[in-house]
PDB file of C-alpha atoms and ligand atoms in Angstrom:
ATOM      1  CA  MET A 310     -18.470  -7.144 -15.705  1.00 94.00           C
ATOM      2  CA  PRO A 311     -17.126  -4.272 -13.584  1.00 98.00           C
ATOM      3  CA  GLU A 312     -14.904  -1.689 -15.264  1.00 98.00           C
ATOM      4  CA  TYR A 313     -11.891  -2.650 -13.136  1.00 99.00           C
ATOM      5  CA  GLN A 314     -10.792  -5.901 -11.532  1.00 99.00           C
ATOM      6  CA  LEU A 315      -8.059  -6.070  -8.931  1.00 99.00           C
ATOM      7  CA  TYR A 316      -5.855  -9.070  -8.194  1.00 99.00           C
ATOM      8  CA  CYS A 317      -5.408  -8.714  -4.455  1.00 99.00           C
ATOM      9  CA  PHE A 318      -5.689 -10.294  -1.005  1.00 98.00           C
ATOM     10  CA  ALA A 319      -6.702  -8.864   2.360  1.00 98.00           C
ATOM     11  CA  GLN A 320      -3.272  -8.992   4.000  1.00 98.00           C
ATOM     12  CA  SER A 321      -1.556  -7.152   1.134  1.00 98.00           C
ATOM     13  CA  GLY A 322      -0.989  -3.514   1.979  1.00 99.00           C
ATOM     14  CA  ASN A 323       0.322  -2.911  -1.522  1.00 99.00           C
ATOM     15  CA  SER A 324      -2.981  -4.176  -2.908  1.00 99.00           C
ATOM     16  CA  TYR A 325      -4.845  -2.081  -0.352  1.00 99.00           C
ATOM     17  CA  LYS A 326      -3.317   1.048  -1.862  1.00 99.00           C
ATOM     18  CA  VAL A 327      -5.120   0.347  -5.137  1.00 99.00           C
ATOM     19  CA  ALA A 328      -8.325  -0.953  -3.525  1.00 99.00           C
ATOM     20  CA  LEU A 329      -8.521   2.208  -1.423  1.00 99.00           C
ATOM     21  CA  MET A 330      -7.989   4.420  -4.464  1.00 99.00           C
ATOM     22  CA  LEU A 331     -10.753   2.578  -6.324  1.00 99.00           C
ATOM     23  CA  SER A 332     -13.000   3.111  -3.337  1.00 98.00           C
ATOM     24  CA  PHE A 333     -12.103   6.802  -2.987  1.00 98.00           C
ATOM     25  CA  VAL A 334     -12.836   7.591  -6.650  1.00 98.00           C
ATOM     26  CA  GLY A 335     -16.077   5.592  -6.595  1.00 98.00           C
ATOM     27  CA  ALA A 336     -14.898   3.196  -9.303  1.00 98.00           C
ATOM     28  CA  ASP A 337     -16.882   0.203 -10.505  1.00 98.00           C
ATOM     29  CA  TRP A 338     -14.553  -2.633  -9.499  1.00 99.00           C
ATOM     30  CA  ALA A 339     -14.354  -6.143  -8.111  1.00 98.00           C
ATOM     31  CA  PRO A 340     -11.507  -8.061  -6.476  1.00 99.00           C
ATOM     32  CA  ILE A 341      -9.927 -11.237  -7.842  1.00 98.00           C
ATOM     33  CA  PHE A 342      -8.531 -13.260  -4.942  1.00 98.00           C
ATOM     34  CA  VAL A 343      -4.811 -14.059  -5.052  1.00 98.00           C
ATOM     35  CA  ASP A 344      -4.079 -17.070  -2.860  1.00 98.00           C
ATOM     36  CA  PHE A 345      -0.700 -15.799  -1.726  1.00 98.00           C
ATOM     37  CA  PHE A 346      -0.302 -17.888   1.433  1.00 97.00           C
ATOM     38  CA  GLY A 347      -1.954 -21.169   0.353  1.00 96.00           C
ATOM     39  CA  ASN A 348      -1.261 -21.820  -3.332  1.00 97.00           C
ATOM     40  CA  ARG A 349       1.513 -19.253  -3.468  1.00 97.00           C
ATOM     41  CA  ASP A 350      -0.162 -17.903  -6.605  1.00 98.00           C
ATOM     42  CA  THR A 351       2.311 -15.084  -7.196  1.00 98.00           C
ATOM     43  CA  ARG A 352       5.155 -17.605  -7.451  1.00 98.00           C
ATOM     44  CA  SER A 353       3.358 -19.846  -9.937  1.00 98.00           C
ATOM     45  CA  GLN A 354       4.285 -20.033 -13.596  1.00 98.00           C
ATOM     46  CA  PRO A 355       0.698 -19.375 -14.800  1.00 98.00           C
ATOM     47  CA  TYR A 356       0.458 -16.207 -12.667  1.00 98.00           C
ATOM     48  CA  ARG A 357       3.762 -14.959 -14.020  1.00 98.00           C
ATOM     49  CA  ALA A 358       2.809 -15.846 -17.591  1.00 98.00           C
ATOM     50  CA  ASP A 359      -0.775 -14.568 -17.555  1.00 98.00           C
ATOM     51  CA  VAL A 360      -1.071 -11.953 -14.796  1.00 98.00           C
ATOM     52  CA  ASN A 361       2.229 -10.323 -13.823  1.00 98.00           C
ATOM     53  CA  GLU A 362       5.713 -11.281 -14.959  1.00 98.00           C
ATOM     54  CA  MET A 363       7.024  -9.603 -11.775  1.00 98.00           C
ATOM     55  CA  GLY A 364       5.203 -12.189  -9.662  1.00 98.00           C
ATOM     56  CA  GLU A 365       3.411  -9.669  -7.434  1.00 98.00           C
ATOM     57  CA  ALA A 366       0.022  -8.359  -6.394  1.00 99.00           C
ATOM     58  CA  PRO A 367      -1.607  -5.909  -6.939  1.00 99.00           C
ATOM     59  CA  VAL A 368      -2.519  -6.155 -10.596  1.00 99.00           C
ATOM     60  CA  LEU A 369      -5.300  -3.988 -11.968  1.00 99.00           C
ATOM     61  CA  VAL A 370      -7.230  -5.261 -14.974  1.00 99.00           C
ATOM     62  CA  HIS A 371      -8.695  -2.503 -17.110  1.00 98.00           C
ATOM     63  CA  LYS A 372     -10.098  -3.510 -20.484  1.00 98.00           C
ATOM     64  CA  ALA A 373      -7.303  -5.434 -22.229  1.00 98.00           C
ATOM     65  CA  ARG A 374      -4.624  -4.030 -19.891  1.00 98.00           C
ATOM     66  CA  LYS A 375      -3.029  -5.655 -16.873  1.00 98.00           C
ATOM     67  CA  LEU A 376      -1.251  -3.027 -14.794  1.00 99.00           C
ATOM     68  CA  SER A 377       1.173  -3.691 -11.955  1.00 99.00           C
ATOM     69  CA  GLN A 378       3.186  -1.664  -9.412  1.00 99.00           C
ATOM     70  CA  SER A 379       0.864   0.170  -7.046  1.00 99.00           C
ATOM     71  CA  GLY A 380       2.561   3.536  -7.594  1.00 99.00           C
ATOM     72  CA  ALA A 381       2.090   3.352 -11.354  1.00 98.00           C
ATOM     73  CA  ILE A 382      -1.483   2.110 -10.946  1.00 99.00           C
ATOM     74  CA  LEU A 383      -2.314   4.965  -8.570  1.00 99.00           C
ATOM     75  CA  ALA A 384      -1.017   7.476 -11.123  1.00 98.00           C
ATOM     76  CA  TYR A 385      -3.044   5.754 -13.852  1.00 98.00           C
ATOM     77  CA  LEU A 386      -6.244   5.931 -11.790  1.00 99.00           C
ATOM     78  CA  ALA A 387      -5.592   9.534 -10.777  1.00 98.00           C
ATOM     79  CA  GLN A 388      -5.146  10.481 -14.414  1.00 98.00           C
ATOM     80  CA  ARG A 389      -8.290   8.631 -15.531  1.00 98.00           C
ATOM     81  CA  SER A 390     -10.497   9.846 -12.695  1.00 98.00           C
ATOM     82  CA  GLY A 391      -9.115  13.366 -12.441  1.00 98.00           C
ATOM     83  CA  GLN A 392      -8.940  12.856  -8.662  1.00 98.00           C
ATOM     84  CA  LEU A 393      -6.175  12.765  -6.041  1.00 98.00           C
ATOM     85  CA  GLY A 394      -3.378  13.303  -8.548  1.00 98.00           C
ATOM     86  CA  GLY A 395      -2.139  16.729  -7.463  1.00 98.00           C
ATOM     87  CA  ARG A 396      -3.045  20.147  -8.787  1.00 97.00           C
ATOM     88  CA  ASP A 397      -0.036  21.050 -10.930  1.00 97.00           C
ATOM     89  CA  GLU A 398       3.280  19.857 -12.291  1.00 98.00           C
ATOM     90  CA  ILE A 399       5.202  20.537  -9.091  1.00 98.00           C
ATOM     91  CA  GLU A 400       2.676  18.659  -6.955  1.00 98.00           C
ATOM     92  CA  ARG A 401       2.755  15.726  -9.374  1.00 98.00           C
ATOM     93  CA  TYR A 402       6.549  15.699  -9.135  1.00 98.00           C
ATOM     94  CA  GLU A 403       6.396  15.804  -5.315  1.00 98.00           C
ATOM     95  CA  ILE A 404       3.854  12.977  -5.314  1.00 98.00           C
ATOM     96  CA  GLN A 405       6.100  10.844  -7.487  1.00 98.00           C
ATOM     97  CA  ARG A 406       9.107  11.646  -5.291  1.00 98.00           C
ATOM     98  CA  TRP A 407       7.332  10.469  -2.127  1.00 98.00           C
ATOM     99  CA  ILE A 408       5.804   7.433  -3.829  1.00 99.00           C
ATOM    100  CA  LEU A 409       9.299   6.299  -4.804  1.00 98.00           C
ATOM    101  CA  PHE A 410      10.471   6.899  -1.231  1.00 98.00           C
ATOM    102  CA  ASP A 411       7.479   4.951   0.037  1.00 98.00           C
ATOM    103  CA  ASN A 412       8.190   2.022  -2.250  1.00 98.00           C
ATOM    104  CA  HIS A 413      11.857   1.610  -1.481  1.00 98.00           C
ATOM    105  CA  ARG A 414      12.028   2.793   2.146  1.00 98.00           C
ATOM    106  CA  PHE A 415       8.775   3.313   4.010  1.00 98.00           C
ATOM    107  CA  THR A 416       6.515   0.488   2.851  1.00 98.00           C
ATOM    108  CA  ALA A 417       9.273  -1.861   1.733  1.00 98.00           C
ATOM    109  CA  HIS A 418      10.979  -2.477   5.063  1.00 98.00           C
ATOM    110  CA  LEU A 419       7.793  -2.373   7.117  1.00 98.00           C
ATOM    111  CA  ALA A 420       6.047  -4.883   4.846  1.00 98.00           C
ATOM    112  CA  THR A 421       9.043  -7.222   4.815  1.00 98.00           C
ATOM    113  CA  HIS A 422       9.316  -7.054   8.616  1.00 98.00           C
ATOM    114  CA  ARG A 423       5.582  -7.757   8.945  1.00 98.00           C
ATOM    115  CA  PHE A 424       5.760 -10.680   6.531  1.00 98.00           C
ATOM    116  CA  LEU A 425       8.630 -12.299   8.425  1.00 97.00           C
ATOM    117  CA  THR A 426       7.349 -11.729  11.959  1.00 97.00           C
ATOM    118  CA  VAL A 427       3.569 -12.003  11.541  1.00 97.00           C
ATOM    119  CA  PHE A 428       3.127 -14.534   8.730  1.00 97.00           C
ATOM    120  CA  ALA A 429       6.345 -16.505   8.083  1.00 96.00           C
ATOM    121  CA  LYS A 430       7.360 -16.366  11.774  1.00 95.00           C
ATOM    122  CA  ALA A 431      10.850 -17.190  10.577  1.00 91.00           C
ATOM    123  CA  GLY A 432      12.946 -14.069  10.740  1.00 85.00           C
ATOM    124  CA  ASP A 433      16.652 -14.328  11.418  1.00 95.00           C
ATOM    125  CA  PRO A 434      17.280 -11.965  14.389  1.00 97.00           C
ATOM    126  CA  ALA A 435      19.987 -10.122  12.460  1.00 98.00           C
ATOM    127  CA  VAL A 436      17.621  -9.541   9.552  1.00 97.00           C
ATOM    128  CA  ILE A 437      14.812  -8.422  11.859  1.00 98.00           C
ATOM    129  CA  GLY A 438      17.186  -6.037  13.627  1.00 98.00           C
ATOM    130  CA  PHE A 439      18.316  -4.572  10.321  1.00 98.00           C
ATOM    131  CA  LEU A 440      14.725  -4.107   9.122  1.00 98.00           C
ATOM    132  CA  ARG A 441      13.695  -2.429  12.399  1.00 98.00           C
ATOM    133  CA  GLY A 442      16.511   0.075  12.002  1.00 98.00           C
ATOM    134  CA  ARG A 443      15.427   0.832   8.455  1.00 98.00           C
ATOM    135  CA  VAL A 444      11.766   1.222   9.476  1.00 98.00           C
ATOM    136  CA  LYS A 445      12.744   3.511  12.336  1.00 98.00           C
ATOM    137  CA  SER A 446      14.771   5.790  10.084  1.00 98.00           C
ATOM    138  CA  ALA A 447      12.025   5.936   7.427  1.00 98.00           C
ATOM    139  CA  PHE A 448       9.356   6.650  10.044  1.00 98.00           C
ATOM    140  CA  ALA A 449      11.471   9.461  11.526  1.00 98.00           C
ATOM    141  CA  ILE A 450      11.696  11.082   8.088  1.00 98.00           C
ATOM    142  CA  VAL A 451       7.931  10.835   7.492  1.00 98.00           C
ATOM    143  CA  GLU A 452       7.143  11.953  11.048  1.00 98.00           C
ATOM    144  CA  ASN A 453       9.294  15.032  10.557  1.00 98.00           C
ATOM    145  CA  HIS A 454       7.686  15.788   7.188  1.00 98.00           C
ATOM    146  CA  LEU A 455       4.139  15.433   8.529  1.00 98.00           C
ATOM    147  CA  THR A 456       4.687  17.764  11.459  1.00 98.00           C
ATOM    148  CA  ALA A 457       4.589  20.637   8.953  1.00 97.00           C
ATOM    149  CA  THR A 458       1.872  19.560   6.530  1.00 98.00           C
ATOM    150  CA  GLU A 459      -1.669  18.139   6.690  1.00 98.00           C
ATOM    151  CA  PHE A 460      -1.068  15.606   3.943  1.00 98.00           C
ATOM    152  CA  THR A 461       2.152  14.443   2.331  1.00 98.00           C
ATOM    153  CA  VAL A 462       1.918  16.913  -0.530  1.00 98.00           C
ATOM    154  CA  GLY A 463      -0.093  19.983   0.352  1.00 93.00           C
ATOM    155  CA  SER A 464      -3.277  20.389   2.301  1.00 96.00           C
ATOM    156  CA  THR A 465      -5.435  17.747   0.627  1.00 98.00           C
ATOM    157  CA  ALA A 466      -5.082  13.996   0.232  1.00 98.00           C
ATOM    158  CA  THR A 467      -3.402  12.647  -2.879  1.00 99.00           C
ATOM    159  CA  ILE A 468      -2.314   9.246  -4.155  1.00 99.00           C
ATOM    160  CA  VAL A 469       0.907   9.446  -2.183  1.00 99.00           C
ATOM    161  CA  ASP A 470      -1.043   9.439   1.093  1.00 99.00           C
ATOM    162  CA  ILE A 471      -2.856   6.346  -0.162  1.00 99.00           C
ATOM    163  CA  SER A 472       0.474   4.753  -0.974  1.00 99.00           C
ATOM    164  CA  MET A 473       2.107   5.547   2.356  1.00 98.00           C
ATOM    165  CA  CYS A 474      -0.804   4.423   4.533  1.00 98.00           C
ATOM    166  CA  GLY A 475      -0.953   1.017   2.850  1.00 98.00           C
ATOM    167  CA  TYR A 476       0.281  -0.983   5.853  1.00 98.00           C
ATOM    168  CA  LEU A 477      -0.759   1.312   8.677  1.00 98.00           C
ATOM    169  CA  PHE A 478      -4.398   0.335   9.185  1.00 98.00           C
ATOM    170  CA  TYR A 479      -3.626  -3.307   9.933  1.00 98.00           C
ATOM    171  CA  PRO A 480      -3.961  -4.464  13.566  1.00 97.00           C
ATOM    172  CA  ALA A 481      -1.628  -2.618  15.937  1.00 97.00           C
ATOM    173  CA  HIS A 482      -0.129  -5.871  17.265  1.00 96.00           C
ATOM    174  CA  GLU A 483       1.449  -6.444  13.836  1.00 96.00           C
ATOM    175  CA  LEU A 484       3.892  -3.634  14.703  1.00 97.00           C
ATOM    176  CA  TRP A 485       6.493  -4.026  17.433  1.00 97.00           C
ATOM    177  CA  PHE A 486       6.196  -0.369  18.471  1.00 98.00           C
ATOM    178  CA  ASP A 487       3.378   1.907  19.570  1.00 98.00           C
ATOM    179  CA  LEU A 488       2.604   3.996  16.504  1.00 98.00           C
ATOM    180  CA  ALA A 489       0.319   6.489  18.280  1.00 97.00           C
ATOM    181  CA  ALA A 490       2.753   7.126  21.137  1.00 98.00           C
ATOM    182  CA  GLU A 491       5.974   7.281  19.128  1.00 98.00           C
ATOM    183  CA  TYR A 492       4.789   8.977  15.952  1.00 98.00           C
ATOM    184  CA  PRO A 493       2.091  11.555  16.785  1.00 98.00           C
ATOM    185  CA  ALA A 494       2.268  13.377  13.435  1.00 98.00           C
ATOM    186  CA  ILE A 495       1.925  10.119  11.483  1.00 98.00           C
ATOM    187  CA  SER A 496      -0.973   9.104  13.747  1.00 98.00           C
ATOM    188  CA  ALA A 497      -2.750  12.413  13.231  1.00 98.00           C
ATOM    189  CA  TRP A 498      -2.277  12.130   9.458  1.00 98.00           C
ATOM    190  CA  LEU A 499      -3.700   8.587   9.543  1.00 98.00           C
ATOM    191  CA  GLY A 500      -6.702   9.967  11.405  1.00 98.00           C
ATOM    192  CA  ARG A 501      -7.232  12.501   8.619  1.00 98.00           C
ATOM    193  CA  ILE A 502      -7.113   9.735   5.993  1.00 98.00           C
ATOM    194  CA  LYS A 503      -9.461   7.581   8.055  1.00 98.00           C
ATOM    195  CA  ALA A 504     -12.010  10.402   8.105  1.00 98.00           C
ATOM    196  CA  LEU A 505     -12.132  10.736   4.297  1.00 98.00           C
ATOM    197  CA  PRO A 506     -15.372   9.667   2.580  1.00 98.00           C
ATOM    198  CA  ARG A 507     -15.370   6.027   1.380  1.00 98.00           C
ATOM    199  CA  ARG A 508     -12.285   5.077   3.414  1.00 98.00           C
ATOM    200  CA  ALA A 509     -12.571   1.407   4.313  1.00 98.00           C
ATOM    201  CA  HIS A 510     -10.409  -1.089   6.178  1.00 98.00           C
ATOM    202  CA  PRO A 511      -8.228  -3.425   4.072  1.00 98.00           C
ATOM    203  CA  HIS A 512      -9.999  -6.475   5.476  1.00 98.00           C
ATOM    204  CA  ASP A 513     -13.323  -5.059   4.269  1.00 98.00           C
ATOM    205  CA  LEU A 514     -12.157  -4.117   0.771  1.00 98.00           C
ATOM    206  CA  MET A 515     -10.299  -7.285  -0.204  1.00 98.00           C
ATOM    207  CA  PRO A 516     -10.931 -11.036   0.158  1.00 98.00           C
ATOM    208  CA  GLY A 517      -8.984 -13.505   2.294  1.00 98.00           C
ATOM    209  CA  HIS A 518      -9.461 -12.393   5.892  1.00 98.00           C
ATOM    210  CA  PRO A 519      -9.157 -14.155   8.234  1.00 97.00           C
ATOM    211  CA  LEU A 520      -6.493 -16.552   7.047  1.00 94.00           C
ATOM    212  CA  ALA A 521      -7.562 -20.187   7.202  1.00 85.00           C
ATOM    213  CA  ASP A 522      -4.951 -21.122   9.825  1.00 71.00           C
ATOM    214  CA  ALA A 523      -5.170 -17.870  11.826  1.00 60.00           C
TER     215      ALA A 523
HETATM  216  N1  LIG B1308       6.351  -2.292  -5.345  1.00 50.88           N
HETATM  217  C1  LIG B1308       5.275  -3.239  -5.504  1.00 50.88           C
HETATM  218  C2  LIG B1308       5.343  -4.261  -4.371  1.00 50.88           C
HETATM  219  C3  LIG B1308       4.320  -5.361  -4.561  1.00 50.88           C
HETATM  220  C4  LIG B1308       4.537  -6.501  -3.584  1.00 50.88           C
HETATM  221  O1  LIG B1308       5.602  -6.644  -2.950  1.00 50.88           O
HETATM  222  N2  LIG B1308       3.522  -7.358  -3.465  1.00 50.88           N
HETATM  223  C5  LIG B1308       3.601  -8.524  -2.626  1.00 50.88           C
HETATM  224  C6  LIG B1308       2.300  -8.713  -1.865  1.00 50.88           C
HETATM  225  S1  LIG B1308       2.004  -7.362  -0.769  1.00 50.88           S
HETATM  226  C7  LIG B1308       3.810  -9.742  -3.505  1.00 50.88           C
HETATM  227  O2  LIG B1308       2.978  -9.990  -4.350  1.00 50.88           O
HETATM  228  N3  LIG B1308       4.914 -10.481  -3.315  1.00 50.88           N
HETATM  229  C8  LIG B1308       5.148 -11.628  -4.113  1.00 50.88           C
HETATM  230  C9  LIG B1308       5.981 -12.701  -3.465  1.00 50.88           C
HETATM  231  O3  LIG B1308       6.581 -12.454  -2.423  1.00 50.88           O
HETATM  232  O4  LIG B1308       5.985 -13.802  -4.017  1.00 50.88           O
HETATM  233  C10 LIG B1308       3.927  -2.505  -5.539  1.00 50.88           C
HETATM  234  O5  LIG B1308       3.841  -1.458  -4.887  1.00 50.88           O
HETATM  235  O6  LIG B1308       2.992  -2.961  -6.208  1.00 50.88           O
END
């Protein structure tokens, strides 16, 4: 039995954040497939009773613990591994600050837009328009921040970079804009993450790609 198990699926950028961290720190881990699109596992009563009362992936199993919320899991793994968690109190505070921003602004609206347009194919135009505006404003903030720094907090990668890149390695056609052309600082930062040892694509780290009906 591996030390860690991760409830996840290939299309989940939030799960990718944890899978990538496990890969970066060289953890002994294995995925547990969450059938999000077919069985709608995360909405099922057994999943909510036994895996995560919040009805979400990722969930990291470590010994008797089941941990959810990627940001909290990343901090847990950084603490346990002594890697990617920031060098001092101020860096740890900055990391937490940007992880919260990522969760409510940067990832949240991008992931919801992607779900509606790429998978559900059912977005109300007003909702899609609203989400695009929110993504644009969040990307402008991150683009501005990354023009002045190599990684989100300081000059080396930390868990907040893992958090913020969660949805950005998926196929370019899943975005409605040209990331490389419109956001050069974000693109350069992604290139730096891509070059890190043990970086792997979400489709290669987690099960479920391609989707059965894709
Ligand atoms: N803030 C959470 C977000 C997790 C999340 O939204 N997960 C999605 C998959 S990427 C999910 O499981 N959604 C459940 C549903 O829509 O039923 C985290 O970072 O872990």
